[in-house]
Coordinates of N, CA and C in Angstrom, one line a residue:
Chain A
X281 N 0.8 -1.1 -0.3 CA 0.2 0.5 0.1 C 0.8 1.5 -0.1
X282 N 1.0 1.9 -1.2 CA 1.2 3.2 -1.0 C 1.2 4.3 0.0
X283 N 2.0 4.7 0.5 CA 2.2 5.9 2.7 C 2.8 7.0 2.1
X284 N 1.8 8.9 1.7 CA 3.0 9.3 1.8 C 2.5 9.7 3.1
X285 N 4.1 10.0 4.5 CA 3.2 11.2 5.4 C 3.9 12.0 5.7
X286 N 3.5 13.5 5.8 CA 4.3 14.7 5.7 C 4.4 14.6 7.6
X287 N 5.5 15.4 7.8 CA 5.5 15.9 9.0 C 6.6 18.2 8.8
X288 N 6.4 17.7 10.0 CA 7.5 20.1 10.1 C 6.2 20.5 10.0
X289 N 5.0 20.1 9.4 CA 4.3 21.5 9.8 C 4.4 22.8 10.6
X290 N 3.7 23.7 10.9 CA 4.0 24.4 12.2 C 3.5 26.2 11.5
X291 N 3.7 26.4 13.6 CA 3.9 28.0 13.3 C 4.7 28.8 13.5
X292 N 5.1 29.4 12.2 CA 6.5 30.3 12.0 C 6.1 31.4 11.8
X293 N 7.0 32.2 12.1 CA 7.0 34.4 11.8 C 6.9 34.4 10.4
X294 N 7.0 35.6 10.0 CA 7.2 36.2 8.6 C 8.6 35.9 9.4
X295 N 9.1 35.5 7.6 CA 10.6 36.1 7.8 C 11.7 34.4 8.2
X296 N 10.4 33.8 9.3 CA 10.8 32.5 9.4 C 11.4 31.4 8.2
X297 N 12.2 30.4 9.1 CA 12.3 29.4 8.5 C 11.3 27.9 8.9
X298 N 11.1 26.5 7.7 CA 10.6 25.7 8.0 C 10.9 24.4 7.1
X299 N 11.5 22.8 7.5 CA 11.7 21.8 6.7 C 10.5 21.0 6.6
X300 N 9.5 20.5 5.8 CA 8.6 19.7 5.1 C 9.8 18.1 5.2
X301 N 8.7 17.4 5.9 CA 10.1 15.6 5.8 C 8.6 15.1 4.7
X302 N 8.3 14.4 4.1 CA 7.8 13.2 3.3 C 8.2 12.1 3.7
X303 N 7.6 10.6 4.3 CA 8.0 9.8 4.1 C 6.7 8.8 3.3
X304 N 7.7 8.2 2.5 CA 7.1 7.2 1.6 C 7.3 5.8 1.8
X305 N 5.9 5.4 1.5 CA 6.3 3.4 1.9 C 5.4 2.4 0.8
X306 N 5.9 1.7 0.5 CA 4.8 1.5 -0.4 C 4.9 0.7 -2.3
X307 N 6.5 2.0 -1.8 CA 6.3 1.8 -3.5 C 8.3 2.2 -4.1
X308 N 8.5 1.8 -4.2 CA 10.0 1.7 -5.0 C 10.6 3.3 -5.3
X309 N 10.4 3.7 -4.9 CA 10.5 5.8 -4.6 C 11.4 6.1 -5.5
X310 N 13.1 5.5 -5.7 CA 13.7 6.0 -6.8 C 13.1 6.0 -7.9
X311 N 11.7 5.3 -8.4 CA 11.5 5.8 -9.7 C 10.4 6.3 -10.1
X312 N 10.6 6.9 -8.8 CA 9.0 8.3 -9.3 C 9.6 9.5 -8.9
X313 N 8.7 10.8 -10.1 CA 8.8 11.9 -9.6 C 8.0 12.0 -8.6
X314 N 8.6 13.1 -7.5 CA 8.1 13.5 -6.6 C 7.3 15.4 -6.3
X315 N 6.4 14.8 -5.3 CA 5.8 17.0 -6.0 C 5.2 17.4 -4.8
X316 N 5.3 18.4 -4.5 CA 4.8 19.6 -3.6 C 4.0 20.3 -4.1
X317 N 2.7 20.2 -3.3 CA 1.2 20.7 -4.0 C 1.1 21.5 -2.5
X318 N 0.3 23.0 -3.2 CA -0.2 23.4 -1.0 C -1.4 23.5 -1.9
X319 N -2.3 24.1 -0.6 CA -3.6 24.5 -0.5 C -3.9 25.3 0.5
X320 N -3.8 27.2 -0.1 CA -3.8 27.6 0.8 C -5.4 27.9 2.1
X321 N -6.1 28.2 2.9 CA -7.4 27.8 3.1 C -8.4 28.8 3.1
X322 N -9.0 27.6 2.4 CA -10.8 27.9 1.6 C -10.0 27.9 0.0
X323 N -8.9 27.7 -0.2 CA -8.7 28.3 -1.8 C -8.1 26.9 -3.1
X324 N -8.2 27.2 -3.7 CA -8.2 25.5 -4.1 C -6.1 25.4 -4.5
X325 N -5.8 24.6 -4.8 CA -5.1 23.8 -4.9 C -3.4 24.5 -6.3
X326 N -2.4 24.7 -5.2 CA -1.0 25.6 -6.3 C 0.1 24.2 -5.9
X327 N 0.3 24.4 -7.0 CA 1.6 23.4 -7.3 C 2.9 24.1 -6.8
X328 N 3.4 23.7 -6.3 CA 4.5 24.2 -6.0 C 6.1 24.4 -6.3
X329 N 6.3 22.6 -6.1 CA 7.9 22.0 -7.0 C 7.4 20.5 -7.3
X330 N 8.9 20.4 -7.9 CA 8.6 18.7 -8.0 C 10.5 18.8 -8.4
X331 N 10.4 17.5 -8.5 CA 11.7 16.3 -8.0 C 12.1 15.5 -8.9
X332 N 12.7 15.3 -10.0 CA 13.1 13.7 -10.4 C 13.8 13.1 -9.8
X333 N 13.6 11.5 -9.9 CA 13.9 10.8 -9.7 C 15.4 10.3 -8.9
X334 N 16.5 10.5 -9.7 CA 17.6 11.0 -8.8 C 17.8 12.6 -8.2
X335 N 17.5 12.9 -8.6 CA 17.0 14.8 -8.2 C 18.2 15.5 -8.7
X336 N 18.1 15.2 -10.1 CA 18.9 16.3 -11.3 C 18.1 17.2 -11.7
X337 N 16.9 17.4 -11.2 CA 16.0 18.0 -12.0 C 14.5 18.4 -10.8
X338 N 14.4 20.0 -10.9 CA 14.0 20.1 -9.6 C 13.1 21.4 -10.4
X339 N 12.4 22.0 -10.2 CA 11.3 23.0 -11.0 C 10.2 23.2 -9.3
X340 N 10.2 24.9 -9.8 CA 9.3 25.4 -8.3 C 8.5 26.1 -9.5
X341 N 7.5 26.7 -9.0 CA 6.5 27.6 -8.9 C 7.5 29.3 -8.8
X342 N 7.1 30.0 -9.0 CA 8.2 31.5 -9.6 C 7.6 32.3 -8.3
X343 N 6.2 31.4 -7.4 CA 6.7 32.8 -5.9 C 7.4 32.1 -5.2
X344 N 8.0 31.0 -4.9 CA 8.6 30.2 -3.9 C 10.4 30.3 -4.8
X345 N 10.3 30.6 -6.1 CA 12.1 30.1 -6.3 C 12.8 31.6 -5.6
X346 N 13.8 31.0 -5.2 CA 15.1 30.9 -4.4 C 14.2 31.0 -2.9
X347 N 13.4 31.3 -2.0 CA 13.4 31.0 -0.9 C 12.7 29.4 -1.0
X348 N 12.8 28.6 -1.4 CA 12.0 27.0 -1.1 C 13.0 26.6 -1.9
X349 N 13.9 25.0 -1.5 CA 14.5 23.7 -2.0 C 13.8 22.7 -2.1
X350 N 13.9 21.9 -2.7 CA 12.9 20.5 -2.1 C 13.9 19.5 -3.1
X351 N 13.7 18.5 -2.0 CA 15.5 17.4 -2.1 C 14.2 16.2 -1.7
X352 N 15.3 14.9 -2.0 CA 14.8 13.8 -1.7 C 16.2 13.1 -1.1
X353 N 15.8 12.3 -0.3 CA 16.8 10.8 -0.1 C 16.2 9.7 0.4
X354 N 16.9 9.2 -2.0 CA 16.3 7.1 -1.3 C 16.7 6.7 0.0
X355 N 17.6 6.6 0.3 CA 18.7 5.9 0.9 C 16.8 5.8 2.2
X356 N 16.5 6.8 2.6 CA 15.8 7.0 3.6 C 13.9 7.0 3.2
X357 N 14.1 7.2 1.7 CA 13.1 6.9 1.5 C 12.3 7.7 1.8
X358 N 12.5 9.2 1.7 CA 11.9 10.8 2.1 C 12.3 11.6 0.9
X359 N 11.0 12.8 1.3 CA 11.2 14.0 0.6 C 10.7 14.7 1.6
X360 N 11.8 16.0 1.4 CA 12.0 17.6 1.4 C 11.7 19.2 1.0
X361 N 10.9 19.2 1.2 CA 10.6 20.9 1.3 C 10.9 22.6 2.3
X362 N 12.6 22.3 2.0 CA 13.2 23.7 3.0 C 12.4 24.7 2.4
X363 N 12.1 26.1 3.7 CA 10.9 26.0 3.4 C 12.1 28.4 4.4
X364 N 12.3 29.4 3.1 CA 13.1 29.8 3.9 C 12.1 31.3 3.5
X365 N 12.6 32.6 4.5 CA 12.2 33.9 3.7 C 10.2 33.5 3.9
X366 N 10.3 33.1 5.4 CA 8.7 32.5 4.6 C 7.4 34.0 5.3
X367 N 6.7 34.4 4.4 CA 5.9 35.4 4.0 C 4.3 34.2 4.7
X368 N 3.5 35.4 5.0 CA 1.9 35.4 5.2 C 0.8 34.4 4.6
X369 N 1.5 35.1 3.1 CA 0.2 34.6 1.1 C 1.5 32.7 1.3
X370 N 2.3 32.3 2.4 CA 3.2 31.3 2.4 C 2.0 29.5 3.3
X371 N 0.9 30.6 4.0 CA 0.3 29.6 4.7 C -0.6 28.6 3.9
X372 N -0.6 27.6 4.2 CA -1.5 26.9 3.8 C -1.1 25.4 3.8
X373 N -2.3 24.3 3.8 CA -1.4 22.9 4.0 C -0.6 22.3 3.0
X374 N 0.7 22.3 3.0 CA 1.1 21.3 2.1 C 1.2 19.9 2.2
X375 N 1.0 19.2 0.7 CA 0.7 17.7 -0.4 C 1.6 18.0 0.2
X376 N 2.2 16.0 -0.2 CA 3.2 15.7 -0.7 C 2.8 14.7 -1.6
X377 N 3.4 14.8 -3.4 CA 2.6 13.1 -3.3 C 2.9 13.0 -4.8
X378 N 3.3 11.7 -5.0 CA 4.0 10.8 -5.9 C 3.4 10.8 -7.8
X379 N 4.1 10.7 -8.6 CA 4.1 11.0 -10.2 C 2.9 9.8 -9.8
X380 N 2.9 9.8 -11.4 CA 1.3 8.7 -11.3 C 2.3 7.5 -12.3
X381 N 2.8 8.0 -13.4 CA 4.3 6.8 -13.9 C 5.4 6.4 -13.4
X382 N 5.6 5.6 -13.2 CA 7.7 5.7 -13.0 C 7.4 5.8 -14.1
X383 N 9.0 7.5 -14.1 CA 9.7 8.3 -14.6 C 9.1 8.8 -15.6
X384 N 8.3 9.2 -15.1 CA 6.9 10.4 -16.4 C 6.8 11.4 -15.0
X385 N 7.3 12.7 -15.5 CA 7.3 14.0 -14.7 C 5.6 14.5 -13.6
X386 N 4.9 14.2 -14.6 CA 3.4 14.9 -14.4 C 2.5 14.4 -13.9
X387 N 2.1 15.2 -13.5 CA 0.3 14.0 -12.4 C 1.0 13.7 -11.5
X388 N 0.0 13.6 -10.4 CA 0.2 12.8 -9.3 C -0.5 11.9 -8.8
X389 N -0.5 10.9 -8.8 CA -1.1 8.8 -8.8 C -1.3 9.2 -7.1
X390 N -0.6 9.4 -6.2 CA -0.8 9.4 -4.6 C -0.8 10.9 -4.1
X391 N -1.3 11.1 -3.1 CA -1.2 12.2 -1.9 C -1.0 11.2 -0.5
X392 N -0.3 13.5 -0.3 CA -0.2 12.7 2.0 C -1.4 13.1 2.1
X393 N -1.7 13.3 3.6 CA -2.6 13.9 4.0 C -2.3 15.6 4.5
X394 N -1.4 15.4 4.7 CA -1.0 17.0 3.9 C -0.5 17.6 5.3
X395 N 0.4 18.7 5.8 CA 1.4 19.5 7.3 C 0.5 20.9 6.9
X396 N 0.0 21.0 8.1 CA -0.3 22.6 7.9 C 0.7 23.9 8.6
X397 N 1.4 24.8 7.5 CA 1.9 25.8 7.8 C 1.3 26.6 7.6
X398 N 1.6 27.8 9.1 CA 1.1 29.3 9.1 C 1.7 29.9 9.6
X399 N 2.1 30.7 9.0 CA 2.7 31.6 8.8 C 2.2 33.6 9.6
X400 N 2.9 33.6 10.4 CA 2.0 34.4 11.3 C 2.5 35.2 12.5
X401 N 2.4 36.6 13.3 CA 3.7 36.7 13.9 C 2.3 36.9 15.1
Chain B
X112 N 1.9 34.3 -16.5 CA 2.5 32.9 -16.2 C 0.7 31.3 -16.7
X113 N 1.1 30.6 -17.2 CA -0.1 30.1 -17.7 C -0.6 29.5 -16.9
X114 N -1.9 29.4 -17.5 CA -2.9 29.1 -16.7 C -4.4 29.0 -17.4
X115 N -4.9 27.5 -15.7 CA -6.4 26.8 -17.0 C -6.7 27.5 -15.9
X116 N -8.0 27.2 -17.1 CA -9.9 28.0 -16.9 C -10.4 27.1 -16.5
X117 N -11.0 27.2 -14.9 CA -12.5 25.9 -15.0 C -13.6 26.4 -14.9
X118 N -14.8 26.1 -15.0 CA -16.1 26.9 -14.1 C -16.2 27.1 -12.5
X119 N -16.4 27.3 -11.8 CA -15.7 27.6 -10.8 C -17.3 27.1 -10.0
X120 N -18.1 26.7 -10.6 CA -19.5 25.4 -10.4 C -19.8 24.6 -11.4
X121 N -20.9 23.7 -11.1 CA -21.4 23.3 -11.5 C -22.1 22.5 -10.8
X122 N -24.2 22.7 -11.9 CA -24.6 21.7 -10.6 C -25.1 20.0 -11.7
X123 N -26.2 19.0 -11.1 CA -26.8 18.6 -11.8 C -27.5 17.4 -10.0
X124 N -28.4 17.1 -11.7 CA -29.9 16.4 -10.2 C -28.4 14.6 -10.3
X125 N -28.8 13.7 -8.9 CA -28.4 12.3 -8.8 C -28.9 11.3 -10.9
X126 N -28.1 11.1 -10.9 CA -28.4 9.8 -12.5 C -27.9 10.7 -14.0
X127 N -28.5 12.5 -13.0 CA -28.1 12.8 -14.8 C -26.2 12.6 -14.9
X128 N -25.4 13.3 -15.8 CA -24.3 13.5 -16.6 C -23.8 14.8 -16.4
X129 N -22.9 15.0 -15.7 CA -21.7 16.0 -15.2 C -20.9 15.9 -15.6
X130 N -20.9 17.3 -16.7 CA -19.3 17.5 -17.3 C -18.8 19.1 -17.4
X131 N -17.1 18.7 -16.4 CA -16.9 19.8 -16.4 C -15.6 20.0 -17.1
X132 N -15.2 20.7 -17.4 CA -14.3 21.4 -18.8 C -13.0 22.7 -17.6
X133 N -12.2 21.8 -18.8 CA -10.9 22.6 -18.3 C -10.2 23.5 -20.1
X134 N -10.4 25.2 -19.9 CA -9.0 25.5 -21.3 C -7.6 25.7 -20.8
X135 N -6.7 25.6 -21.8 CA -5.8 26.3 -21.6 C -5.1 25.5 -23.3
X136 N -3.8 26.8 -23.6 CA -3.7 26.6 -25.0 C -3.0 25.5 -24.7
X137 N -1.4 25.2 -23.8 CA -1.5 23.7 -24.2 C -1.7 22.8 -24.1
X138 N -2.6 22.4 -24.2 CA -3.9 21.1 -23.3 C -3.3 20.9 -24.8
X139 N -3.1 21.1 -26.2 CA -3.1 20.2 -27.5 C -1.7 19.8 -27.6
X140 N -0.9 20.7 -26.4 CA -0.2 19.4 -26.2 C 0.8 18.4 -25.1
X141 N 0.4 19.6 -24.2 CA 0.2 18.6 -22.6 C -1.0 17.7 -22.4
X142 N -0.2 16.7 -21.8 CA -2.1 15.6 -21.5 C -2.0 16.6 -19.8
X143 N -4.0 16.2 -19.6 CA -4.4 16.6 -18.0 C -4.7 15.6 -17.0
X144 N -4.5 16.5 -15.7 CA -5.1 15.4 -15.2 C -6.3 16.0 -14.3
X145 N -6.7 14.7 -13.7 CA -8.3 15.7 -13.0 C -8.0 14.7 -11.1
X146 N -8.4 15.4 -10.4 CA -8.8 15.5 -8.8 C -9.7 15.8 -8.6
X147 N -10.5 14.8 -8.1 CA -11.4 15.4 -6.1 C -11.1 15.5 -5.5
X148 N -11.3 16.5 -4.4 CA -11.8 16.7 -3.4 C -12.4 16.7 -2.6
X149 N -12.9 16.5 -1.7 CA -13.6 16.1 -0.5 C -13.7 17.3 0.7
X150 N -14.5 17.8 0.9 CA -13.3 18.8 2.2 C -13.6 17.7 3.6
X151 N -12.0 18.2 4.0 CA -11.2 17.7 4.8 C -10.1 16.6 4.4
X152 N -10.1 16.4 3.5 CA -9.2 14.9 2.3 C -8.9 15.6 1.5
X153 N -7.4 14.9 1.3 CA -6.7 15.3 0.5 C -6.7 14.8 -0.9
X154 N -6.6 15.2 -2.0 CA -7.3 15.3 -3.7 C -7.2 13.7 -3.7
X155 N -8.0 13.1 -5.1 CA -7.3 11.7 -5.1 C -7.4 11.8 -7.1
X156 N -6.5 11.3 -7.3 CA -6.4 10.8 -8.3 C -7.6 10.3 -9.4
X157 N -8.3 11.3 -10.3 CA -9.7 10.2 -11.2 C -9.9 9.7 -12.3
X158 N -8.2 10.5 -13.3 CA -8.4 11.0 -14.3 C -6.9 11.6 -15.1
X159 N -5.8 10.2 -15.0 CA -4.2 10.9 -15.5 C -4.5 10.8 -17.4
X160 N -3.5 11.3 -17.7 CA -3.3 11.5 -19.2 C -4.9 11.7 -20.5
X161 N -5.8 12.5 -19.7 CA -6.4 12.8 -20.8 C -8.1 11.6 -20.3
X162 N -7.5 10.8 -20.4 CA -8.8 10.1 -20.3 C -8.4 8.2 -20.2
X163 N -7.8 8.7 -19.0 CA -7.1 7.3 -19.0 C -7.4 7.1 -17.1
X164 N -7.8 6.0 -17.0 CA -9.0 6.0 -15.6 C -7.7 5.2 -14.4
X165 N -7.3 5.1 -13.5 CA -6.6 4.9 -12.0 C -7.4 3.8 -11.9
X166 N -6.9 2.5 -11.4 CA -7.7 1.1 -10.8 C -8.8 2.0 -9.5
X167 N -9.5 1.5 -9.5 CA -10.2 1.6 -7.9 C -11.2 3.1 -8.3
X168 N -11.1 3.4 -9.3 CA -11.7 4.7 -9.7 C -13.3 4.2 -11.0
X169 N -14.3 4.1 -9.7 CA -15.7 4.0 -11.2 C -15.2 4.6 -11.8
X170 N -16.2 3.3 -13.2 CA -16.0 3.5 -14.5 C -17.3 4.4 -15.1
X171 N -18.0 5.3 -14.4 CA -19.2 6.8 -14.6 C -17.7 7.7 -14.4
X172 N -17.2 7.8 -14.0 CA -15.6 8.8 -14.7 C -15.5 8.8 -16.0
X173 N -14.5 9.6 -16.8 CA -14.1 9.2 -18.2 C -13.9 10.4 -18.6
X174 N -12.5 11.1 -19.5 CA -12.1 12.2 -19.5 C -11.3 12.3 -20.5
X175 N -12.0 13.7 -21.5 CA -11.6 13.3 -23.4 C -10.5 14.8 -23.8
X176 N -10.9 14.7 -24.6 CA -9.7 16.5 -25.1 C -10.2 16.9 -26.6
X177 N -10.5 18.0 -26.7 CA -10.5 18.0 -28.0 C -9.8 19.7 -27.7
X178 N -8.7 20.0 -28.8 CA -8.0 21.5 -28.9 C -7.5 21.5 -27.6
X179 N -8.5 23.3 -27.4 CA -7.7 23.2 -26.2 C -8.2 23.2 -25.2
X180 N -9.2 22.2 -25.0 CA -9.9 22.0 -23.9 C -9.9 21.1 -23.7
X181 N -10.1 20.2 -22.0 CA -10.5 19.0 -21.3 C -11.7 19.1 -20.7
X182 N -12.5 17.6 -21.0 CA -13.6 17.3 -20.1 C -12.9 16.5 -19.4
X183 N -13.8 16.3 -18.1 CA -14.4 15.0 -16.9 C -16.0 15.3 -17.6
X184 N -15.9 14.1 -17.4 CA -17.8 13.6 -17.2 C -18.6 12.4 -16.2
X185 N -18.8 12.5 -16.4 CA -19.5 11.7 -14.8 C -20.7 11.7 -15.1
X186 N -21.3 10.5 -15.7 CA -22.6 8.9 -15.5 C -22.9 9.4 -14.7
X187 N -24.2 9.0 -14.6 CA -24.8 8.8 -13.7 C -25.0 9.1 -12.6
X188 N -24.1 10.8 -11.6 CA -23.7 11.5 -10.9 C -24.8 10.4 -9.7
X189 N -23.6 10.2 -9.0 CA -23.7 9.6 -7.5 C -23.8 11.2 -6.4
X190 N -25.1 11.0 -5.1 CA -24.3 11.9 -3.7 C -23.1 12.2 -3.7
X191 N -22.7 11.6 -3.4 CA -20.9 10.6 -3.0 C -20.1 11.4 -4.3
X192 N -20.0 11.7 -5.0 CA -19.2 12.4 -6.5 C -19.3 14.0 -5.5
X193 N -19.9 14.3 -5.0 CA -20.1 15.7 -4.7 C -19.5 15.8 -4.0
X194 N -18.1 17.2 -4.8 CA -17.0 17.4 -3.9 C -16.0 18.5 -4.9
X195 N -14.7 19.1 -4.5 CA -14.1 20.2 -5.9 C -14.0 18.8 -6.7
X196 N -13.4 19.8 -7.9 CA -12.8 18.7 -8.8 C -11.4 20.1 -9.5
X197 N -10.2 19.2 -9.3 CA -9.2 19.9 -10.3 C -8.4 19.9 -11.7
X198 N -8.4 20.0 -12.3 CA -7.6 19.7 -13.7 C -5.5 20.3 -13.4
X199 N -4.9 19.8 -13.8 CA -3.5 19.9 -14.0 C -3.1 19.9 -15.2
X200 N -2.2 20.9 -15.7 CA -1.3 19.9 -17.0 C -0.2 20.8 -16.2
X201 N 0.9 20.9 -17.8 CA 1.9 21.5 -17.9 C 1.8 22.9 -18.8
X202 N 3.4 23.5 -18.9 CA 3.2 24.3 -19.6 C 3.9 23.9 -20.9
X203 N 3.5 24.7 -22.1 CA 4.1 24.3 -23.2 C 5.0 23.4 -23.5
X204 N 6.6 24.0 -22.5 CA 7.7 23.6 -22.2 C 8.0 22.4 -21.7
X205 N 6.0 22.0 -20.8 CA 6.5 20.9 -20.4 C 7.2 21.0 -19.1
X206 N 7.5 22.0 -18.0 CA 8.2 22.1 -17.3 C 7.3 22.4 -15.6
X207 N 7.2 23.5 -16.3 CA 6.0 23.6 -15.3 C 4.4 22.9 -14.7
X208 N 3.9 23.6 -13.4 CA 2.8 22.6 -14.0 C 1.8 23.8 -12.9
X209 N 0.3 23.5 -13.3 CA -0.6 23.8 -12.7 C -1.6 23.8 -13.2
X210 N -2.6 23.7 -11.6 CA -4.0 23.6 -11.6 C -4.8 24.7 -12.0
X211 N -6.0 24.4 -11.9 CA -6.7 24.8 -12.3 C -7.9 25.9 -11.4
X212 N -8.9 26.2 -11.1 CA -9.2 26.7 -10.5 C -10.0 26.1 -10.0
X213 N -10.1 25.0 -9.9 CA -11.2 24.3 -9.6 C -12.7 24.6 -9.4
X214 N -14.1 23.2 -9.3 CA -15.1 23.3 -9.7 C -15.3 22.6 -8.5
X215 N -17.1 24.0 -8.8 CA -17.6 22.9 -6.8 C -18.3 22.0 -7.6
X216 N -18.5 20.1 -8.0 CA -19.7 20.0 -8.1 C -21.0 19.7 -7.0
X217 N -22.1 20.2 -7.3 CA -22.9 20.4 -6.4 C -23.7 19.5 -6.8
X218 N -24.9 18.7 -6.4 CA -25.4 17.6 -6.3 C -26.6 17.5 -5.5
X219 N -28.0 17.9 -6.6 CA -29.3 18.8 -6.2 C -29.5 17.5 -5.5

């Protein structure tokens, strides 16, 4: 059974940092693109970043470029999102998601339950 | 930046057919993906690569593509289908991904 479990969310002040983690199990982690998606309270889904199976390619939405870094550790079957210089508009539930098909970049076949990040003073 | 456009809401009676559209210039080149999200829950993939259905998704869910518009069709809508539906695709280069604004499906 595919499982994705996010952790690391919480309350942080504007300008602060937070590192989200996603523990993956039930599939061959090193065969899939992985993605972070966020959803602000009462709003729609927003794609944040994704990373290739071997970590060699990473892409970000413009609003987080230079502030967020996506990474992965295949030895630990884990995905990460380092978030720096956080802003109030980064407040959202952050979801970790796995690709649909092995080796293919697009789409989210499985999702975690999400972790809430609140940026507020 | 690239955008996908969905109607904010669609209403249908039980047993009828619901159609939710998603428009974007790059949809002639990039596949679309559809997700169902119920309140308080994570999204669930219901259609991938325009018209493929993941295992476990009921046959009443189907997808189609025509030009710059893709459509999610739910035949014989049931009360449990009431949810928000989002389309997703990539820009023309295939580098950046985007979600549509979402469509709230109401089962009358």
